[in-house]
XYZ file of C-alpha atoms in Angstrom:
739
model
C -42.303 21.015 -27.595
C -39.759 22.569 -25.712
C -38.982 19.117 -23.929
C -38.625 17.540 -27.323
C -36.346 20.571 -28.843
C -34.453 19.452 -25.138
C -34.404 15.915 -25.793
C -32.761 16.452 -29.860
C -30.314 18.641 -28.260
C -29.109 16.223 -25.698
C -29.195 13.631 -28.550
C -26.765 15.912 -31.015
C -24.219 16.736 -27.795
C -24.065 12.858 -27.395
C -22.272 12.445 -30.161
C -20.283 16.102 -30.800
C -17.317 15.254 -32.690
C -14.116 14.695 -30.865
C -10.531 15.291 -32.303
C -8.167 12.323 -31.542
C -6.865 12.538 -28.238
C -2.700 12.874 -29.212
C -4.716 16.207 -30.815
C -7.063 16.889 -27.186
C -3.804 16.837 -25.479
C -1.784 19.358 -27.764
C -4.686 22.045 -27.848
C -4.539 21.898 -24.100
C -0.967 22.457 -24.210
C -0.958 24.648 -26.808
C -3.220 26.904 -24.690
C -1.382 26.589 -21.442
C -3.633 24.752 -19.300
C -3.055 22.025 -17.523
C -5.834 18.961 -16.716
C -7.001 20.303 -13.480
C -7.706 23.402 -14.629
C -9.590 21.496 -17.528
C -11.256 19.225 -14.733
C -12.144 21.624 -12.178
C -13.797 24.010 -15.739
C -15.892 20.735 -16.604
C -16.288 19.260 -13.239
C -15.281 16.233 -13.003
C -11.751 14.022 -11.702
C -8.115 15.294 -13.747
C -7.600 11.849 -13.934
C -10.983 11.466 -16.215
C -9.240 14.305 -18.474
C -6.507 12.342 -18.372
C -8.558 8.877 -19.351
C -9.738 11.012 -22.169
C -6.600 12.145 -23.474
C -5.487 9.165 -23.359
C -7.791 7.596 -25.465
C -8.606 5.379 -22.415
C -12.792 6.341 -22.352
C -14.425 9.270 -23.913
C -16.491 11.906 -22.389
C -20.047 11.043 -21.836
C -22.926 13.980 -21.628
C -23.177 16.389 -20.196
C -19.499 16.814 -20.326
C -18.938 15.455 -24.080
C -20.819 18.524 -25.435
C -18.766 20.900 -23.196
C -15.202 19.127 -24.016
C -16.148 19.508 -27.548
C -16.726 23.395 -27.415
C -13.886 23.324 -25.540
C -11.525 22.036 -28.139
C -13.422 23.810 -31.061
C -12.501 27.130 -29.374
C -8.990 25.973 -28.908
C -8.637 24.390 -32.200
C -9.555 27.762 -34.086
C -6.489 29.205 -31.719
C -4.272 26.775 -32.106
C -4.181 25.603 -35.690
C -3.054 22.112 -36.291
C -0.445 22.988 -39.069
C 0.530 26.865 -37.114
C 4.074 26.604 -34.970
C 3.987 26.014 -31.348
C 6.054 28.950 -29.566
C 9.374 27.517 -28.091
C 8.331 28.131 -24.254
C 4.640 26.217 -24.903
C 6.429 22.696 -25.840
C 7.690 22.144 -21.918
C 4.127 22.942 -20.171
C 3.955 19.432 -18.021
C 0.711 18.391 -17.911
C 0.138 19.867 -14.206
C 2.894 22.285 -12.655
C 5.622 21.466 -11.105
C 5.195 21.588 -7.520
C 7.058 23.835 -5.697
C 9.283 22.293 -2.394
C 6.722 21.131 0.375
C 7.195 23.544 3.096
C 8.745 22.658 6.642
C 6.398 20.141 8.152
C 4.049 22.025 11.115
C 3.092 19.061 12.620
C -0.677 19.830 10.951
C -2.488 16.709 10.524
C -5.697 16.316 8.679
C -8.884 14.962 9.212
C -8.841 12.349 7.402
C -5.438 11.308 7.792
C -5.782 8.337 10.172
C -2.787 7.179 13.208
C -2.970 3.813 12.438
C -0.505 1.430 11.187
C 0.862 -2.238 9.765
C 4.384 -3.874 6.806
C 7.614 -5.696 7.528
C 10.303 -3.068 7.673
C 13.947 -5.029 6.718
C 16.861 -3.594 7.316
C 18.695 -2.966 4.394
C 22.369 -4.322 3.405
C 25.011 -1.439 4.035
C 25.109 1.337 1.481
C 27.187 4.482 1.203
C 25.446 5.949 3.446
C 0.386 19.234 5.609
C -3.309 19.087 4.052
C -3.199 17.118 1.160
C -1.964 18.667 -2.511
C -4.265 19.084 -5.003
C -2.056 18.692 -8.221
C 1.332 17.178 -8.250
C 3.193 16.925 -11.454
C 2.425 14.108 -13.065
C 4.247 14.268 -16.891
C 2.170 12.652 -19.603
C 3.195 9.161 -21.080
C 4.624 9.396 -24.081
C 6.025 6.386 -26.443
C 8.977 4.900 -27.296
C 10.944 7.015 -29.909
C 11.733 5.656 -32.981
C 14.479 5.852 -35.838
C 13.709 9.236 -36.433
C 14.056 11.171 -33.571
C 12.325 14.349 -31.584
C 13.027 17.385 -32.459
C 14.833 19.083 -29.472
C 13.135 21.515 -27.338
C 15.019 24.297 -25.746
C 14.514 25.819 -22.741
C 13.179 29.338 -21.726
C 15.852 31.981 -21.207
C 17.760 31.779 -18.046
C 16.220 33.542 -15.199
C 12.688 32.350 -17.057
C 10.632 30.674 -14.261
C 8.422 27.959 -16.222
C 5.383 28.453 -14.464
C 6.470 29.870 -11.157
C 9.259 27.215 -10.527
C 12.493 27.936 -9.174
C 14.191 29.563 -12.852
C 17.292 27.694 -10.998
C 15.890 24.344 -12.048
C 12.973 25.235 -14.814
C 13.761 21.720 -16.263
C 12.958 19.948 -13.385
C 14.944 17.450 -11.133
C 16.436 14.605 -13.612
C 16.687 14.088 -17.252
C 17.131 10.680 -18.917
C 19.884 10.941 -21.637
C 19.568 9.184 -24.548
C 21.157 8.851 -27.418
C 19.079 8.356 -30.991
C 20.879 8.830 -34.436
C 23.755 9.763 -33.114
C 22.482 12.653 -31.178
C 22.566 12.672 -27.590
C 19.666 13.257 -25.827
C 17.656 14.572 -22.743
C 14.390 13.867 -21.950
C 13.251 15.604 -18.933
C 9.936 16.317 -17.110
C 6.975 17.316 -18.642
C 8.156 15.979 -22.183
C 10.653 18.155 -22.782
C 13.515 17.307 -24.806
C 16.831 18.948 -24.444
C 20.309 18.256 -27.256
C 23.403 16.990 -25.258
C 26.068 18.346 -26.706
C 28.782 16.810 -23.860
C 31.176 14.280 -25.479
C 32.392 12.927 -22.832
C 30.955 12.412 -19.168
C 33.146 15.530 -17.899
C 31.185 17.565 -20.306
C 28.161 16.211 -18.991
C 28.558 17.122 -15.767
C 29.651 20.699 -17.236
C 26.210 20.948 -19.288
C 24.177 19.341 -16.493
C 25.280 22.156 -13.450
C 25.328 25.072 -16.284
C 22.846 24.874 -19.657
C 20.360 21.699 -18.082
C 19.260 23.596 -15.304
C 18.044 20.265 -13.419
C 17.491 20.435 -9.782
C 15.170 20.808 -6.684
C 15.291 23.077 -4.441
C 15.110 22.236 -0.482
C 12.594 20.632 1.346
C 13.491 22.638 4.270
C 14.814 26.110 5.169
C 18.153 25.736 6.647
C 18.721 22.147 3.961
C 20.281 22.252 0.728
C 19.093 22.467 -2.548
C 18.531 18.939 -4.381
C 21.108 17.592 -6.469
C 20.482 17.345 -10.647
C 19.670 13.731 -11.289
C 21.010 12.324 -14.501
C 19.913 8.738 -15.538
C 21.842 7.058 -18.654
C 20.390 4.791 -20.515
C 22.471 1.886 -22.282
C 23.061 3.921 -25.904
C 24.509 6.808 -23.219
C 26.741 4.479 -21.250
C 28.611 3.714 -25.130
C 28.282 7.469 -26.382
C 30.346 8.202 -22.895
C 32.718 5.170 -22.625
C 30.911 2.931 -20.242
C 29.664 -0.368 -19.693
C 26.517 -1.493 -20.250
C 26.416 -3.863 -17.692
C 28.737 -4.697 -14.986
C 30.976 -7.988 -14.783
C 30.091 -9.870 -11.956
C 33.877 -8.418 -9.813
C 32.204 -5.082 -10.598
C 28.703 -6.453 -9.210
C 30.661 -7.695 -6.279
C 32.587 -4.761 -5.775
C 29.567 -2.296 -6.563
C 31.606 0.274 -9.110
C 34.060 0.064 -11.734
C 37.868 -0.006 -11.397
C 39.271 3.137 -10.097
C 41.946 2.610 -13.358
C 39.162 3.203 -15.916
C 38.971 5.720 -18.282
C 36.036 7.431 -17.889
C 37.262 7.992 -14.131
C 40.761 9.144 -15.171
C 38.686 11.977 -17.406
C 36.939 12.797 -14.427
C 39.908 13.264 -12.457
C 41.974 15.363 -15.398
C 38.136 17.736 -15.311
C 39.351 18.315 -11.585
C 36.062 16.315 -10.653
C 36.014 13.765 -7.843
C 34.471 10.890 -6.638
C 32.516 9.833 -3.576
C 34.172 6.549 -1.045
C 31.297 4.701 -3.101
C 33.134 4.996 -6.217
C 32.050 4.653 -10.513
C 29.016 2.438 -9.742
C 25.006 2.594 -10.279
C 24.282 5.044 -7.845
C 27.794 7.923 -9.164
C 28.079 11.345 -7.277
C 30.521 13.438 -8.973
C 31.275 16.789 -7.593
C 34.035 19.373 -6.464
C 34.266 20.653 -3.247
C 32.061 23.383 -2.351
C 33.035 27.205 -2.450
C 31.081 28.611 0.105
C 27.218 28.106 -0.318
C 27.731 27.248 -4.224
C 27.213 23.473 -4.583
C 28.737 21.277 -8.121
C 27.646 18.272 -8.002
C 25.681 15.914 -10.181
C 24.545 12.205 -9.191
C 24.060 9.739 -12.081
C 21.818 6.916 -11.862
C 22.451 3.716 -14.435
C 19.397 1.314 -14.435
C 21.274 -1.098 -16.626
C 24.100 -1.768 -13.760
C 20.980 -2.642 -11.181
C 20.422 0.580 -10.389
C 16.610 0.626 -9.814
C 16.099 -2.034 -7.839
C 12.724 -4.186 -9.761
C 11.944 -5.967 -5.942
C 10.616 -1.970 -6.082
C 11.191 -0.541 -9.736
C 9.700 -3.276 -10.975
C 10.798 -2.870 -14.812
C 10.986 0.690 -14.606
C 14.790 0.511 -16.001
C 13.385 -0.820 -19.273
C 10.842 1.527 -20.045
C 11.917 4.560 -23.253
C 13.459 7.597 -21.826
C 10.313 9.675 -21.884
C 8.447 7.071 -20.214
C 11.462 6.828 -17.461
C 11.695 10.621 -16.896
C 8.276 10.858 -16.105
C 8.007 7.987 -13.762
C 11.224 8.925 -11.897
C 10.304 12.547 -11.781
C 7.131 11.970 -10.812
C 8.653 10.114 -7.677
C 11.227 13.378 -7.240
C 8.491 16.152 -7.247
C 6.196 13.921 -4.695
C 9.185 12.628 -2.133
C 12.285 13.976 -3.067
C 14.936 13.446 -6.250
C 15.804 9.799 -5.489
C 20.005 9.422 -4.419
C 20.416 5.887 -4.763
C 18.001 2.756 -3.595
C 14.749 4.110 -1.823
C 16.460 2.751 1.473
C 18.504 5.418 0.939
C 16.336 8.220 -0.211
C 13.904 7.559 2.860
C 16.777 7.803 4.717
C 17.650 11.175 3.266
C 14.748 12.732 2.844
C 14.476 12.518 7.088
C 17.480 14.671 6.474
C 16.183 16.606 3.988
C 13.493 18.094 6.888
C 15.448 17.987 9.532
C 18.840 18.868 8.335
C 21.598 19.065 11.513
C 22.561 22.494 11.428
C 21.187 26.072 10.276
C 22.672 29.307 10.656
C 22.527 31.462 13.336
C 21.362 34.718 14.542
C 24.533 37.582 13.567
C 26.836 38.011 15.711
C 27.918 41.617 16.966
C 30.150 41.644 13.571
C 27.451 40.650 11.608
C 28.333 37.012 10.976
C 26.269 34.044 11.353
C 27.706 30.452 12.121
C 26.247 26.814 11.777
C 24.606 26.298 14.775
C 22.320 23.057 15.970
C 19.543 22.543 14.697
C 16.349 22.351 17.067
C 14.410 19.157 16.395
C 16.695 17.481 14.450
C 19.554 13.969 15.077
C 22.523 16.881 14.751
C 25.461 16.168 13.004
C 26.820 13.868 15.629
C 26.523 10.047 16.252
C 25.528 8.737 19.230
C 25.663 5.884 20.963
C 22.121 3.393 21.423
C 22.207 1.624 24.997
C 23.183 -2.008 25.278
C 19.726 -3.156 25.155
C 19.042 -1.669 21.733
C 22.348 -3.059 20.155
C 22.446 -5.421 17.342
C 24.732 -8.375 17.790
C 28.655 -7.442 16.758
C 27.798 -3.976 17.575
C 31.126 -2.645 19.790
C 28.834 -2.507 23.029
C 28.978 -6.452 22.734
C 32.390 -6.932 22.446
C 32.993 -8.331 25.633
C 30.003 -10.711 25.830
C 31.132 -14.167 24.970
C 32.066 -15.678 21.235
C 28.811 -17.887 21.196
C 26.537 -15.897 23.465
C 22.775 -15.854 22.537
C 21.156 -12.465 24.390
C 17.856 -13.298 25.494
C 14.705 -10.929 26.060
C 16.279 -9.418 28.971
C 19.272 -8.512 27.478
C 18.627 -7.401 24.255
C 15.326 -5.024 23.025
C 13.199 -7.367 20.633
C 11.060 -5.404 19.007
C 9.674 -6.738 15.466
C 6.782 -7.423 12.973
C 4.089 -9.901 13.697
C 4.599 -13.066 12.357
C 2.328 -15.054 13.907
C -0.751 -18.278 13.428
C -3.300 -20.486 15.118
C -4.811 -23.405 14.179
C -8.852 -22.769 13.069
C -11.276 -23.839 15.761
C -14.373 -26.256 14.224
C -16.672 -23.222 14.002
C -14.141 -21.318 11.793
C -13.748 -24.426 9.895
C -17.345 -24.670 9.027
C -16.656 -20.816 7.035
C -16.034 -20.841 3.266
C -13.465 -18.302 2.879
C -10.090 -16.930 4.379
C -10.180 -13.052 4.043
C -6.996 -10.810 4.569
C -7.107 -7.113 4.744
C -3.966 -5.372 4.469
C -2.732 -2.014 6.937
C -1.750 0.415 3.808
C 1.139 2.371 4.889
C 1.433 0.790 7.940
C 5.041 1.323 9.116
C 4.670 5.097 7.807
C 1.066 5.580 9.981
C 2.818 4.372 13.026
C 5.467 6.857 12.602
C 2.919 9.856 12.435
C 3.035 11.502 15.527
C 5.008 8.918 17.191
C 7.241 11.427 19.689
C 10.942 9.661 19.745
C 14.213 10.068 21.242
C 16.380 12.757 19.790
C 19.495 12.576 22.220
C 21.792 9.925 23.784
C 20.265 7.734 26.319
C 20.371 7.881 29.776
C 20.222 4.809 32.106
C 18.091 4.936 34.778
C 17.389 2.211 37.898
C 13.579 1.268 39.116
C 12.145 4.401 37.207
C 8.488 4.692 37.542
C 6.955 4.367 33.861
C 6.252 7.348 32.264
C 4.805 7.277 28.470
C 5.693 10.523 27.345
C 9.181 9.249 27.597
C 11.062 7.445 24.866
C 13.360 4.837 25.687
C 13.705 0.963 26.330
C 12.269 -0.326 29.804
C 13.358 -3.538 31.298
C 9.890 -5.042 32.852
C 7.500 -7.589 33.706
C 4.691 -7.849 30.933
C 3.811 -11.410 31.685
C 0.752 -10.559 34.097
C -1.074 -9.084 31.211
C -4.623 -11.433 30.773
C -6.247 -10.775 27.627
C -9.016 -12.599 28.495
C -9.989 -9.387 30.412
C -8.679 -6.316 28.921
C -10.266 -2.597 29.238
C -11.245 -1.681 25.836
C -12.542 1.825 26.887
C -12.467 4.538 29.881
C -14.501 2.155 31.715
C -15.078 -0.786 29.884
C -13.468 -4.000 30.040
C -14.226 -6.847 27.584
C -14.079 -10.745 28.513
C -11.418 -12.360 25.347
C -10.785 -16.022 24.323
C -6.637 -15.586 25.438
C -6.114 -18.595 23.282
C -7.436 -16.916 19.893
C -5.463 -13.747 20.289
C -1.567 -13.078 19.741
C 0.007 -11.378 22.765
C 1.176 -7.741 21.721
C 4.538 -8.122 23.551
C 6.354 -10.389 21.384
C 6.651 -11.106 17.527
C 5.778 -14.208 17.812
C 2.747 -13.227 19.338
C 3.627 -15.845 22.899
C 2.971 -14.692 25.743
C 6.226 -12.767 27.847
C 7.824 -14.996 30.682
C 9.284 -12.820 32.464
C 11.002 -9.644 32.616
C 12.173 -8.124 28.841
C 13.141 -4.790 26.867
C 10.428 -3.371 25.592
C 9.924 0.326 23.762
C 7.894 2.942 25.067
C 4.925 2.406 22.670
C 4.881 -1.962 24.367
C 4.801 -0.378 27.999
C 2.256 2.770 27.400
C -0.349 -0.274 25.538
C 0.189 -2.932 29.302
C -1.316 0.182 30.680
C -4.238 0.993 28.885
C -5.140 -2.957 29.052
C -5.521 -1.895 32.559
C -2.700 -3.790 34.425
C 0.258 -2.214 36.146
C 4.049 -2.182 35.558
C 7.065 -1.484 37.659
C 10.046 -1.327 35.435
C 13.260 -2.670 36.887
C 15.492 -0.519 35.080
C 15.286 1.457 31.495
C 17.176 3.810 29.387
C 15.386 7.385 28.493
C 16.031 9.975 26.401
C 14.925 13.247 28.125
C 15.532 15.050 24.807
C 12.573 14.187 22.152
C 10.014 15.239 19.455
C 8.129 14.075 16.835
C 10.971 14.232 14.421
C 9.354 11.716 12.101
C 6.113 13.816 11.720
C 7.195 15.986 8.523
C 8.502 12.350 6.828
C 5.235 10.739 7.335
C 3.439 13.564 5.604
C 5.733 14.090 3.000
C 5.371 10.278 1.749
C 1.523 9.713 2.811
C 0.883 12.895 0.392
C 2.928 11.545 -1.988
C 0.857 8.027 -1.757
C -2.502 9.587 -1.883
C -1.618 11.459 -4.630
C -0.398 9.030 -6.557
C -3.370 6.680 -5.866
C -5.660 9.331 -6.577
C -4.237 9.386 -9.988
C -4.815 5.592 -10.610
C -8.605 6.137 -9.447
C -8.264 5.916 -5.609
C -9.783 8.485 -3.880
C -9.994 9.447 -0.145
C -13.326 9.796 0.658
C -14.677 6.902 -1.690
C -17.662 4.364 0.007
C -16.205 1.031 1.336
C -17.896 -0.971 -1.646
C -16.531 1.849 -4.029
C -12.873 1.863 -2.376
C -12.958 -2.222 -2.981
C -13.679 -1.457 -6.775
C -11.162 1.109 -7.253
C -8.882 -1.008 -5.748
C -9.281 -3.834 -8.189
C -6.915 -3.378 -10.834
C -6.011 -0.353 -10.113
C -2.160 -0.687 -11.050
C -3.400 -1.083 -14.790
C -4.660 1.802 -14.931
C -1.081 3.700 -15.137
C 1.697 1.138 -14.761
C 3.715 3.279 -14.234
C 2.310 5.791 -11.968
C 1.798 2.003 -10.245
C 5.336 1.572 -10.326
C 5.509 5.113 -8.244
C 3.048 3.576 -5.312
C 5.707 0.812 -5.081
C 8.512 3.101 -4.678
C 7.156 5.240 -2.138
C 5.879 2.157 0.294
C 9.811 0.863 -0.230
C 10.462 4.046 0.825
C 9.007 3.918 3.571
C 10.203 0.237 4.720
C 13.910 0.654 3.240
C 14.361 4.230 5.013
C 13.151 2.824 8.607
C 15.177 -0.075 8.324
C 18.397 1.764 6.970
C 18.144 3.250 11.075
C 19.398 0.215 12.075
C 21.634 -0.835 9.029
C 23.594 -3.842 9.335
C 27.575 -4.130 7.905
C 28.190 -6.081 5.152
C 31.388 -7.523 4.085
C 34.673 -4.804 3.575
C 36.393 -7.316 6.005
C 34.293 -6.541 9.256
C 34.324 -8.868 12.460
C 31.960 -8.643 15.552
C 32.733 -6.316 17.670
C 34.056 -3.770 15.517
C 32.224 -0.263 13.904
C 31.036 -0.863 11.012
C 30.295 2.038 8.402
C 26.444 3.068 8.827
C 27.318 3.879 12.327
C 29.057 6.935 12.339
C 25.983 8.292 10.922
C 23.443 10.815 13.007
C 20.936 8.883 11.425
C 22.004 5.043 12.463
C 19.144 4.895 15.331
C 17.711 1.646 16.081
C 15.618 3.296 19.205
C 13.822 4.960 16.797
C 13.235 2.196 14.128
C 12.263 -0.248 17.076
C 9.300 2.950 18.768
C 7.866 2.894 14.774
C 7.338 -1.294 14.570
C 6.373 -1.179 18.217
C 3.873 1.643 17.653
C 2.594 -0.190 14.212
C 2.454 -3.708 16.104
C 0.896 -2.254 19.485
C -2.154 -0.526 17.047
C -2.710 -3.612 14.888
C -3.425 -5.495 18.187
C -5.426 -2.698 19.356
C -7.443 -3.347 16.480
C -7.643 -7.108 16.457
C -9.115 -6.797 20.208
C -11.566 -4.021 18.880
C -13.377 -6.174 16.732
C -13.005 -9.485 19.320
C -15.104 -7.627 21.372
C -17.454 -6.491 19.106
C -18.109 -9.242 17.120
C -16.881 -12.319 18.833
C -14.266 -12.980 15.463
C -10.424 -12.996 16.072
C -7.491 -13.341 13.688
C -6.182 -16.098 12.263
C -2.625 -15.205 10.927
C -1.072 -12.126 11.403
C 2.101 -11.447 9.283
C 3.286 -7.633 9.761
C 0.101 -5.529 7.985
C -1.671 -8.147 6.961
C -4.770 -9.850 8.883
C -6.682 -12.989 7.826
C -10.355 -13.985 9.230
C -12.737 -16.814 8.487
C -15.567 -15.138 7.212
C -18.767 -17.110 5.168
C -17.932 -14.353 2.214
C -15.064 -13.135 -0.422
C -14.841 -9.846 0.803
C -14.008 -7.879 3.859
C -17.582 -6.110 4.369
C -18.336 -9.719 4.726
C -17.250 -9.482 8.357
C -15.865 -5.948 8.983
C -18.856 -4.647 11.164
C -19.983 -1.879 8.985
C -23.175 -0.081 10.318
C -25.208 3.070 7.905
C -21.876 2.586 5.938
C -19.422 3.778 9.496
C -17.367 1.458 10.604
C -16.745 0.035 14.494
C -14.840 2.925 16.048
C -11.670 1.933 16.823
C -11.579 -0.890 14.741
C -10.699 -1.795 11.120
C -11.682 0.706 8.754
C -11.500 0.540 4.032
C -9.595 3.059 3.159
C -6.857 4.108 1.095
C -5.698 6.614 4.147
C -2.302 5.505 5.911
C -3.964 3.527 8.666
C -6.953 2.757 6.985
C -7.476 -1.172 5.386
C -7.757 -2.819 1.786
C -8.236 -6.285 0.207
C -5.326 -8.553 0.197
C -6.909 -11.534 -0.766
C -9.546 -14.252 -0.349
C -8.652 -18.024 -0.232
C -10.900 -21.002 0.805
C -11.411 -22.387 4.146
C -10.068 -25.781 2.278
C -7.222 -24.231 0.562
C -6.176 -23.391 4.042
C -6.566 -26.576 5.493
C -4.758 -28.288 2.284
C -2.476 -26.373 2.489
C -1.122 -26.642 6.475
C -2.149 -30.464 6.123
C 0.567 -31.073 3.195
C 3.411 -29.536 4.952
C 2.270 -30.988 7.691
C 2.883 -27.049 9.907
C -1.105 -26.593 11.524
C -0.247 -22.768 12.362
C 1.799 -22.381 9.072
C 1.361 -18.280 8.530
C -1.150 -18.312 5.831
C -0.686 -14.578 5.546
C 2.384 -14.818 3.862
C 0.353 -16.224 0.861
C -3.182 -15.493 0.806
C -2.997 -12.766 -1.604
C -2.842 -15.209 -4.640
C -2.767 -18.828 -2.739
C 0.969 -19.696 -3.863
C 2.659 -21.442 -1.311
C 6.736 -21.059 -1.813
C 9.284 -21.392 0.799
C 7.861 -23.097 3.657
C 9.316 -23.673 6.664
C 7.409 -25.996 9.075
C 10.015 -25.750 11.855
C 11.804 -28.913 11.604
């Protein structure tokens, strides 16, 4: 009989009444509970509770009964018609994290140090364990003509949830105008009245009552300046154009004589050399350690590049605040494009200077911060300099430098014709390396100072630099794949690890240290002719990698893709993950773009400004203009990918059809990566490709038929067309067959 009673109780529990989704969220916030606390109590994932509150899913037994009990008790404490205390209205879905501690170099066991992603060189612009809960403010709906009531912050000096009291309202705010009233939408759903009638007054309000900003990311660093995002209605209110004219877009700013700039000047505010553009910085000279600076972001002036931010600029103010706030809390407050932010993150984690120990008089002085790139730029080696660099001004005008004169470490763009055996298979399956270049940066020792020229050096794998060495003797038909293990391979089916196009080198060429190290690893001797080495070195990018890795993993976890999923479950979770929360999917894209763009800025090229070859350009004045670091990251990324390809070939006899940066295409009889990756009892080939979301692991990029591949190559008369470029959706564009 007791079993029958239990069955009846379970049946009743399966239909436990629940309030509407919006009410569930209100009750949780009214009691000051976070999503993580509720999830822990119910023994479910954070994303599950978020889905219940969003109405995307409904709880099932046995969690449904417990969830209903929780909500019932909260409803008794906080009736729907009872006023909510002011301090509770600003409680975010998850607590705002404090700034990440200074990197320790420690690495979680699950994080891999492997690679692959193309790193474009952006055009000129002015220039630990994974966290369990990262800020994730709830999505809001578009404001209607009836504006929401403005919610006030806690009294001055009262930190919210243990956060820095100076920045209790978060790192940024989106300012919009509704029914004539300016409103500031902050993270966590907080909305504040903005009394400012001009841009100058808005800056004053931001630095005072706004209480916006972000604590520094490292001990010697600086707090992040508050960011104000202006919507079109806010631009109209403050006398700014909603869109820029063609001339203004080309200039990247509004004219110096604009009335708003004159207002700022009269109020003793200044603009940086970038002027008043999509990412304007308004400041007064620092007084001691006190900074007075506010950054503006203007989406309708194309501040948010649609390649990385999709349609974020079109979102309602509250949703845009949630999106940018999530990025800011996980990466850093945006400082411009994702490329600029990626570079600024390096400096924020390794500031060039720090305060010294007190001298005899008790005063501290500014000194070099060990492990940083310093505050002064250093010259690169001639082989590392891009064309047009001042170091090359004495070269003949139309001289083309070859491999023996120029370091050319770039990502893969290689393909080959399919063999007869591969043509009998049915599918082409592409796999893509997650956060490839971030993984390539992890643990990489890079030079911190200027290069030293050495003749006939003995190669040292621990010494970062550029080496002129002949690697044409390395034969991929017989390579070392273990301490005492050699493998016989078909070298004609493999790309060379030493050139981006996969061609075997024909003589001496310049290589970064990871590339030469790999030649030694494959079992071959090397004898460098000369080198530019850097004796002062360190793992400069470790903290940068860890910060971006954590941001990526936390956001993917929010989208339902966890780091500990089994291979089949991982592939299922990745299927359609962007549709689960389109705004968080944009954050993922922005984080990945921050990696690529930040590394690309290390070798930023000139754009316009009257520049001529042989003359310096603006980026050269930065200590973070370091083409050698960019080359080392790309080198290590490409080598890591080749190492996996060789390991896979030696074990399975399968060779790639095409490789494009971080994407590799194989022929297979099935449509899934599991149809050709050698998993045994759920375990991957050691040192080979492994499915997973961690940086360096791989995901499914796309599947097309072998017939599709052959038809595309025949149509464009390009037997070596790189199919990895089109494997994702099969759409073929911008074909260059070499004619």
